[in-house]
GROMACS .gro file of C-alpha atoms in nm:
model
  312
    1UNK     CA    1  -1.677  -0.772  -0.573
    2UNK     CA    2  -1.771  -0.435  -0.717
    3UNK     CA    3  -1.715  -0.314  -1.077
    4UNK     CA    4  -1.403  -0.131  -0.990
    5UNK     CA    5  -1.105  -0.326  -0.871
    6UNK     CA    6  -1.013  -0.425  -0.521
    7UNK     CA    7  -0.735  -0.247  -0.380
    8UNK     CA    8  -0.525  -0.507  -0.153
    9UNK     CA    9  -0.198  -0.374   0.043
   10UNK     CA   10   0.019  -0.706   0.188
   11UNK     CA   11   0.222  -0.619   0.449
   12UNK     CA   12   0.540  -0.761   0.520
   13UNK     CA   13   0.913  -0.873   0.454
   14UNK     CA   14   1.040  -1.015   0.144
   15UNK     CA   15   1.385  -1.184   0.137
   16UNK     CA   16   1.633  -1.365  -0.037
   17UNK     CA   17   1.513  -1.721  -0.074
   18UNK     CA   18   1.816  -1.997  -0.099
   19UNK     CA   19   1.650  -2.345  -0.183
   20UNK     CA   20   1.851  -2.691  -0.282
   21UNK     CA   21   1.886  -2.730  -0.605
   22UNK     CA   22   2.146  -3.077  -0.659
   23UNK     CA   23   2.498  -3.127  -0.581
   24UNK     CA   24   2.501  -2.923  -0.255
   25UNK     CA   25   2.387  -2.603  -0.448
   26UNK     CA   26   2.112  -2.363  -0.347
   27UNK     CA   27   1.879  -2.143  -0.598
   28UNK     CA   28   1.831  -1.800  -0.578
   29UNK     CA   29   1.463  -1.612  -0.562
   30UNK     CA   30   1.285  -1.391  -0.297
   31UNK     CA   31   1.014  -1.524  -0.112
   32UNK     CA   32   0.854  -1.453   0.252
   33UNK     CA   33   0.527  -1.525   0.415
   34UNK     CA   34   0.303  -1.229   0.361
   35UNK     CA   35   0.487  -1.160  -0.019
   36UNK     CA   36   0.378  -1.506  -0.126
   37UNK     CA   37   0.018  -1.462  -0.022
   38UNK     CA   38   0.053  -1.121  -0.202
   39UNK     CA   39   0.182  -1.255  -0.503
   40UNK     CA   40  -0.025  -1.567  -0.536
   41UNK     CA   41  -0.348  -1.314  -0.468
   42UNK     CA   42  -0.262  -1.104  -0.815
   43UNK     CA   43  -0.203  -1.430  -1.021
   44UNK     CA   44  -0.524  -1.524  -0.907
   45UNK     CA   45  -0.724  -1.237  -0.937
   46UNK     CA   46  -0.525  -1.098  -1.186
   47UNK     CA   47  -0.720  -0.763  -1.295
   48UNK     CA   48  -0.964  -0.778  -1.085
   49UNK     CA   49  -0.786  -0.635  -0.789
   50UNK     CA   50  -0.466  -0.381  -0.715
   51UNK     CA   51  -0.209  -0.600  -0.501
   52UNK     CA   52   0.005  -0.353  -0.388
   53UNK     CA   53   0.345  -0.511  -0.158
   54UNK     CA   54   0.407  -0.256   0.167
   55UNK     CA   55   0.796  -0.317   0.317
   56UNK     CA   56   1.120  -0.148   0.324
   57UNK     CA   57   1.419  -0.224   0.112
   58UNK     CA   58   1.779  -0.138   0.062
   59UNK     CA   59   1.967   0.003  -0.246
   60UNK     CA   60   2.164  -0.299  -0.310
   61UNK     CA   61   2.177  -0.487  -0.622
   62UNK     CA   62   1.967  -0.780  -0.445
   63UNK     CA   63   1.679  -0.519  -0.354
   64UNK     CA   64   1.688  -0.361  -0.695
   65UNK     CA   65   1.631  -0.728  -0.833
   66UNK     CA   66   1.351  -0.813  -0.606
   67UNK     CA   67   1.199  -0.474  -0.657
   68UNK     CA   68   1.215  -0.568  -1.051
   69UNK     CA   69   1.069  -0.884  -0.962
   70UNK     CA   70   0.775  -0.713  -0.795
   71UNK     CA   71   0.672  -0.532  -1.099
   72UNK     CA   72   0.744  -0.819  -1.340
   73UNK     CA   73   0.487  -1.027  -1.129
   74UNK     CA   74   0.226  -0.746  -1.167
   75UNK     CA   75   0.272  -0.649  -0.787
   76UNK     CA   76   0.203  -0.252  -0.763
   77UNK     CA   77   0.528  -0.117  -0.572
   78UNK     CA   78   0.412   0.245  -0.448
   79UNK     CA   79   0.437   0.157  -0.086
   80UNK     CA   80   0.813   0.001  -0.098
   81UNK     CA   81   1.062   0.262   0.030
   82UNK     CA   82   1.407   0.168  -0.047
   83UNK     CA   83   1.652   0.237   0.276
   84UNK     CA   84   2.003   0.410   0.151
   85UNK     CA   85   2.283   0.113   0.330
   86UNK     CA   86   2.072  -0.135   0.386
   87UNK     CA   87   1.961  -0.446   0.213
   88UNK     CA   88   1.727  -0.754   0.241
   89UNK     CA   89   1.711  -1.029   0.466
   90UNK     CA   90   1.804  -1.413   0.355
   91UNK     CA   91   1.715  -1.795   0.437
   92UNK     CA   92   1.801  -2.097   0.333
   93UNK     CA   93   1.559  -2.405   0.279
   94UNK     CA   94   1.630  -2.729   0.430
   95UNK     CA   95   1.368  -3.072   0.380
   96UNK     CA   96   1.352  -3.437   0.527
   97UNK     CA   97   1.195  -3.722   0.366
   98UNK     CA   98   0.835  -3.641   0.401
   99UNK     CA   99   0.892  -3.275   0.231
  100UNK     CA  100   0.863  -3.092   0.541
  101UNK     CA  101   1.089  -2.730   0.570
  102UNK     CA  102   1.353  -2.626   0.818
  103UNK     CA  103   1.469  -2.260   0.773
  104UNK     CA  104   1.806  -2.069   0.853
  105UNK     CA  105   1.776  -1.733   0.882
  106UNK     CA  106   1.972  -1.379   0.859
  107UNK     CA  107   1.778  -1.131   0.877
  108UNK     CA  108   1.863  -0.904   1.194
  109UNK     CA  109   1.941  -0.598   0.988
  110UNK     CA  110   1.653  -0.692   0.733
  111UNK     CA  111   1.575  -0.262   0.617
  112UNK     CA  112   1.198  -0.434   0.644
  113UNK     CA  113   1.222  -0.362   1.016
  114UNK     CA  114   1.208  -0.028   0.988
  115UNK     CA  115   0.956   0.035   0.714
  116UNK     CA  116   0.795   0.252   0.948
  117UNK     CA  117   1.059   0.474   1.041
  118UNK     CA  118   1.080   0.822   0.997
  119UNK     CA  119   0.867   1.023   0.718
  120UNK     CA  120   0.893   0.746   0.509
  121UNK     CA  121   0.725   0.524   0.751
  122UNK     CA  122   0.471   0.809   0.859
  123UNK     CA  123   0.375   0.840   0.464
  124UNK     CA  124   0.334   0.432   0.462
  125UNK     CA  125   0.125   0.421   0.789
  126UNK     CA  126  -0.137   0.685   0.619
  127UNK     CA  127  -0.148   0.537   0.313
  128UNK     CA  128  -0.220   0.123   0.415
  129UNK     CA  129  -0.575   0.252   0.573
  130UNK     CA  130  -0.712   0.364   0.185
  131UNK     CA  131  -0.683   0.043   0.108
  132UNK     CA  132  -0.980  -0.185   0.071
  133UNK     CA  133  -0.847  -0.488   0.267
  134UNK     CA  134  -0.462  -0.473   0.471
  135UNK     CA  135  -0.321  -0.875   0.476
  136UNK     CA  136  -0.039  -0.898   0.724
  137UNK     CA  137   0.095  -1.190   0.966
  138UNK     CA  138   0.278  -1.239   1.261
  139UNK     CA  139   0.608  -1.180   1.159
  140UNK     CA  140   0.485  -0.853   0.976
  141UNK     CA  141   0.425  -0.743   1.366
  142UNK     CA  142   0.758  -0.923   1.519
  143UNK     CA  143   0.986  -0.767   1.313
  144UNK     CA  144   0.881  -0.366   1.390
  145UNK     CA  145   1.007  -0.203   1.698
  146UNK     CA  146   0.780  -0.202   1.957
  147UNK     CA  147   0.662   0.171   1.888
  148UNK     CA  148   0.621   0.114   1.527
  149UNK     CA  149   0.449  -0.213   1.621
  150UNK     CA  150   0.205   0.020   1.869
  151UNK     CA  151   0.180   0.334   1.602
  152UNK     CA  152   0.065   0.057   1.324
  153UNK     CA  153  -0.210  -0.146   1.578
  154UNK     CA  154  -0.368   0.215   1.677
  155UNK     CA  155  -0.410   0.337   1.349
  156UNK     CA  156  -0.566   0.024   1.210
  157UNK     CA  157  -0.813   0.030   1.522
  158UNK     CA  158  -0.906   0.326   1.396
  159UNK     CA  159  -0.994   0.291   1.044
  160UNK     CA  160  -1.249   0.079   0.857
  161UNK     CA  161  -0.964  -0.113   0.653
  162UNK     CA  162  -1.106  -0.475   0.631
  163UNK     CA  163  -0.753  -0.698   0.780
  164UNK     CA  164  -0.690  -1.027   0.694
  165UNK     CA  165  -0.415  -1.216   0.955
  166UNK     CA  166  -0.231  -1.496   0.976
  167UNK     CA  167  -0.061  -1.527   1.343
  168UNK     CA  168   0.255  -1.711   1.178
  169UNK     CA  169   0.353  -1.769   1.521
  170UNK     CA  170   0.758  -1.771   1.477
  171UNK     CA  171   0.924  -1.807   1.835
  172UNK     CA  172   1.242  -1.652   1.805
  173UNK     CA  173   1.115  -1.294   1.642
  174UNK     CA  174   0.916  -1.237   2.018
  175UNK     CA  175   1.047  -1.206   2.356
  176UNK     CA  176   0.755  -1.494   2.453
  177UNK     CA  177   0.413  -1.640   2.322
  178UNK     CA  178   0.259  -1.362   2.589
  179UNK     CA  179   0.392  -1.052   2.432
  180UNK     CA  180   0.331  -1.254   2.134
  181UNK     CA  181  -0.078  -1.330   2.211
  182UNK     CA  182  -0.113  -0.993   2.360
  183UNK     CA  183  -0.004  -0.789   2.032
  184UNK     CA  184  -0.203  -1.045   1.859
  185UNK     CA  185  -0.501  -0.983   2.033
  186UNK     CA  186  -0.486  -0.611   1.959
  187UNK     CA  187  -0.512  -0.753   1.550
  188UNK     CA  188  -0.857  -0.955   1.669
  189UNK     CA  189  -1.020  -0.657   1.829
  190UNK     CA  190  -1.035  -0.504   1.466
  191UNK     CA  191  -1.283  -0.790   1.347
  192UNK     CA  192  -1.047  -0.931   1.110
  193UNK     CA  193  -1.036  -1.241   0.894
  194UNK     CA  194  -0.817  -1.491   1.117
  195UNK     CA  195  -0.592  -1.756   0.885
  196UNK     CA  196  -0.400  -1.938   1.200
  197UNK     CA  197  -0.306  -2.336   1.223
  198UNK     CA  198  -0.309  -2.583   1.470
  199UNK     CA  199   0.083  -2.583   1.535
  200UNK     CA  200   0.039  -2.234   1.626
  201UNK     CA  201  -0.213  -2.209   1.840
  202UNK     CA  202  -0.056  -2.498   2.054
  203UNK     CA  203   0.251  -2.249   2.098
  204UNK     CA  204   0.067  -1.929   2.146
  205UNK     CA  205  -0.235  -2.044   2.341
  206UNK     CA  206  -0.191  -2.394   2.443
  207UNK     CA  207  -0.512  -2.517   2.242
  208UNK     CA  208  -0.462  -2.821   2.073
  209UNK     CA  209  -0.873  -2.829   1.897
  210UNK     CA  210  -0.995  -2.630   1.597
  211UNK     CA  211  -1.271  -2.565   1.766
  212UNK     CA  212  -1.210  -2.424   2.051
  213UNK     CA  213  -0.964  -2.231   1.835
  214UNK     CA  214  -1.203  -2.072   1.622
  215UNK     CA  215  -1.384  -1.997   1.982
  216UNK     CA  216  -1.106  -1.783   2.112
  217UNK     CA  217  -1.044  -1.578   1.819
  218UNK     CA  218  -1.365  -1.526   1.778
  219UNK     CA  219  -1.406  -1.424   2.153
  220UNK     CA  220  -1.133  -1.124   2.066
  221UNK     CA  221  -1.328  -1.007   1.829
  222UNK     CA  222  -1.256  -1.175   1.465
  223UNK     CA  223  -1.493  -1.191   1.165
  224UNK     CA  224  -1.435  -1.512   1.054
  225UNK     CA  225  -1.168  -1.795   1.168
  226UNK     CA  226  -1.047  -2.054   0.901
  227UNK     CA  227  -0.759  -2.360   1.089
  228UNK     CA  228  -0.540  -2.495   0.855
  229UNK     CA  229  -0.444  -2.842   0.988
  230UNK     CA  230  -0.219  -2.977   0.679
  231UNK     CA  231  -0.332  -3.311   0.513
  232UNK     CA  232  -0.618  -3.363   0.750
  233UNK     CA  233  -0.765  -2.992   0.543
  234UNK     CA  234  -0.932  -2.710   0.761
  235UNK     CA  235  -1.232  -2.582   0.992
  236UNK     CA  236  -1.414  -2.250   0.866
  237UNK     CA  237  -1.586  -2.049   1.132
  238UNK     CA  238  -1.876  -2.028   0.937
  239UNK     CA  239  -2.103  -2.299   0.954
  240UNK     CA  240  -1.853  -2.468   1.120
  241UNK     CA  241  -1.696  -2.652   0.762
  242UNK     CA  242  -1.490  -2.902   0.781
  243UNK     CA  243  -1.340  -2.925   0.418
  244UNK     CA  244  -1.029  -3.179   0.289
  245UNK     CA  245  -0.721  -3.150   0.167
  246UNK     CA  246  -0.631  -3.271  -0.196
  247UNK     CA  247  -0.558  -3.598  -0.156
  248UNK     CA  248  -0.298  -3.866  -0.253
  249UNK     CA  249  -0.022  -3.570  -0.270
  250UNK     CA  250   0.326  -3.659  -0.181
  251UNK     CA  251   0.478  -3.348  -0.048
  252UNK     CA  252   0.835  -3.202  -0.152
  253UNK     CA  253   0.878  -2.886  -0.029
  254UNK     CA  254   0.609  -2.717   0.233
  255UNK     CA  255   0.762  -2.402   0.217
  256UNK     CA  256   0.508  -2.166   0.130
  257UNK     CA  257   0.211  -2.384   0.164
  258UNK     CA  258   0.014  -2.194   0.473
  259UNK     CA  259   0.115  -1.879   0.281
  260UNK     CA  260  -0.099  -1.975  -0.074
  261UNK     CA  261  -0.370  -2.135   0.115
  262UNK     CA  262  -0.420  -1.775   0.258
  263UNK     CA  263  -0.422  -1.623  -0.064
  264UNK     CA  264  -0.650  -1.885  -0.271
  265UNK     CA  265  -0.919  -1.852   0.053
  266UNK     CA  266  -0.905  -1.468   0.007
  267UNK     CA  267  -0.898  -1.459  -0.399
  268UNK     CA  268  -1.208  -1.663  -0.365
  269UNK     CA  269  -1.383  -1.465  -0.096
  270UNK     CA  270  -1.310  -1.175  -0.203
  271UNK     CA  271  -1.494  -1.276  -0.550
  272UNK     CA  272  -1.764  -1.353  -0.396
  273UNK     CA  273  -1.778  -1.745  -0.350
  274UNK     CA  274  -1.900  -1.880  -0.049
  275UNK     CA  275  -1.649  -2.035   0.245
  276UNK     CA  276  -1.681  -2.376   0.140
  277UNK     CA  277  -1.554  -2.320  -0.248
  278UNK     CA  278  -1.296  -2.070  -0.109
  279UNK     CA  279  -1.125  -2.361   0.090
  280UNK     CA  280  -1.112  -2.581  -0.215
  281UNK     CA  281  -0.921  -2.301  -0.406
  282UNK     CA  282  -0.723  -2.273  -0.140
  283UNK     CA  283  -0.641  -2.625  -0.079
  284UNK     CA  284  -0.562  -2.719  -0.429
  285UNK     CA  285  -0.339  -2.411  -0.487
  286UNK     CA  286  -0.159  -2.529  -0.184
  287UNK     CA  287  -0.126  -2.858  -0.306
  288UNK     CA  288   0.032  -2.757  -0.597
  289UNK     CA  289   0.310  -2.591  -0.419
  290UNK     CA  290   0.432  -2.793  -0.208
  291UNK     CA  291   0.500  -3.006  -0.490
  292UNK     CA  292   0.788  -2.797  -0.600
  293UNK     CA  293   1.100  -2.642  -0.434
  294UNK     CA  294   1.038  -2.324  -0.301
  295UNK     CA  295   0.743  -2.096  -0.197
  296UNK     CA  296   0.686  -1.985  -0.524
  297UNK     CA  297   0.553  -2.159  -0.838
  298UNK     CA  298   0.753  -2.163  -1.140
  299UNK     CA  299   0.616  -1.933  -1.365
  300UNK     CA  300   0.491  -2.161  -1.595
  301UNK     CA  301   0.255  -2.352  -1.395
  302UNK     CA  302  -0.116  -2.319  -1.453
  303UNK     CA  303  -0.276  -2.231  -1.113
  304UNK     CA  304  -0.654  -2.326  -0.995
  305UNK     CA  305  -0.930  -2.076  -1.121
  306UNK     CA  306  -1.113  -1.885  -0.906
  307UNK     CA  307  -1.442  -2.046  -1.006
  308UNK     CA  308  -1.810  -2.146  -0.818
  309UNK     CA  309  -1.736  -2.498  -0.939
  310UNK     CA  310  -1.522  -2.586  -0.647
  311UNK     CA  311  -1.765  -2.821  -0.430
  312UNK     CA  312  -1.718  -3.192  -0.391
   0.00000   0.00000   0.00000
């Protein structure tokens, strides 16, 4: 990294996070896929980069908390417009026996999906491309209208923004895994940094091999291609790396998991240590939340450093 501080813009929707807490209760907090990697990348990187949080929220009481929330966590807030009448969306957390997640959601009148609406949304488009590197996922695309979706793609073809991406393939946000892999593709021709999994690709493109994965992304255009494949750890693009998961962890809750491996890979990249070490961040910072409820860490909790001393 340079002397001055990264500027980092995650793009996305936060919502209302219900998890089980005992007795057939639930616990409040706000969580979402491209607002965890955001706010695990500031605890990790701390003041060494700008982690700014790009949505849309409403002026209710639940938005003003989460917008608090933001700024308590360190997360800058310029680019959050708040929406007069509208308000977040909400799920609720469900687990089996082995730990693994099962949302509900209600989020069709989320204000997130239409961040890009109007002046406000004009103002937010010009300002994402001064940023040094623009992390969004899947759902940050399937929840826009299909013009803002279009008005958002063309600009960042245009600019030299560097993009990370997770695809975060969620099937009921698109109208199929086509429209879906098209829009997707339109991310890849910008030569971004590709975050997907295995489960995903199987849905969008019907590959079932890391390899031939990484092959097809990079084929559209991406920089670099990292799979996540759970326990059995990931495949890097470069070099082709094959690094493990922690082992020996018993899983409670996997919500959130994809979402910090994303940010410890980037906090380490981004300061400057090679693929290899970036996984390891990345897979022990996982492994540490999915050993809690919920897809974000309570505060307390001492998280990996980002260090060169991450090889086996």
């Amino acid at each position: 990294m340079s002397a001055r501080s990264l500027s980092i813009a995650c793009l996305g929707e936060c919502m209302v996070e219900l998890v089980p807490a005992g007795d057939s209760l639930y616990r409040l907090g706000f969580a979402g896929d491209s607002y965890n990697t955001a706010y695990y990348l500031k605890q990790l990187l701390t003041e060494r980069a700008q982690v700014s949080y790009a949505t849309a929220l409403g002026d209710d009481r639940l938005s003003q908390r989460m917008l608090a929330q933001f700024r308590a966590d360190g997360l800058d807030t310029r680019l959050i417009s708040s929406l007069a009448g509208q308000s977040p969306g909400l799920y609720l957390v469900e687990n089996d026996a082995s730990g693994e997640r099962y949302f509900q959601y209600w989020r069709e009148q989320s204000a997130a999906r239409a961040m890009f609406e109007g002046s406000v949304g004009e103002a937010l488009l010009g300002a994402l491309v001064e940023y040094d590197v623009l992390y969004l996922s899947g759902i940050s695309l399937a929840i826009l209208s299909r013009d803002a979706r279009q008005r958002l793609l063309t600009l960042l073809q245009r600019s030299q923004v560097r993009i990370a991406f997770d695809p975060n393939y969620r099937p009921a946000l698109w109208s199929s895994a086509t429209e879906a892999a098209t829009v997707m593709a339109q991310i890849a021709a910008c030569n971004p940094t590709v975050l997907t999994t295995l489960d995903d690709e199987h849905l969008l493109h019907s590959l079932d091999d890391a390899d031939q994965v990484v092959d097809h992304w990079l084929s559209l255009g991406a920089a670099e291609v990292l799979v996540k494949q759970g326990s059995e750890g990931c495949l890097i693009s470069t070099g082709r790396l094959r690094v493990p998961a922690e082992q020996g962890i018993r899983p409670l809750d996997t919500t959130g998991a994809g979402d910090s491996f994303n940010a410890g890979y980037l906090a380490g990249r981004l300061s400057g240590l090679a693929p290899q070490a970036s996984a390891r961040l990345a897979h022990r910072l996982a492994a540490q939340v999915i050993q809690h409820r919920g897809a974000i860490l309570p505060k307390e909790t001492a998280l990996p450093a980002v260090t060169d001393d991450l090889m086996d």
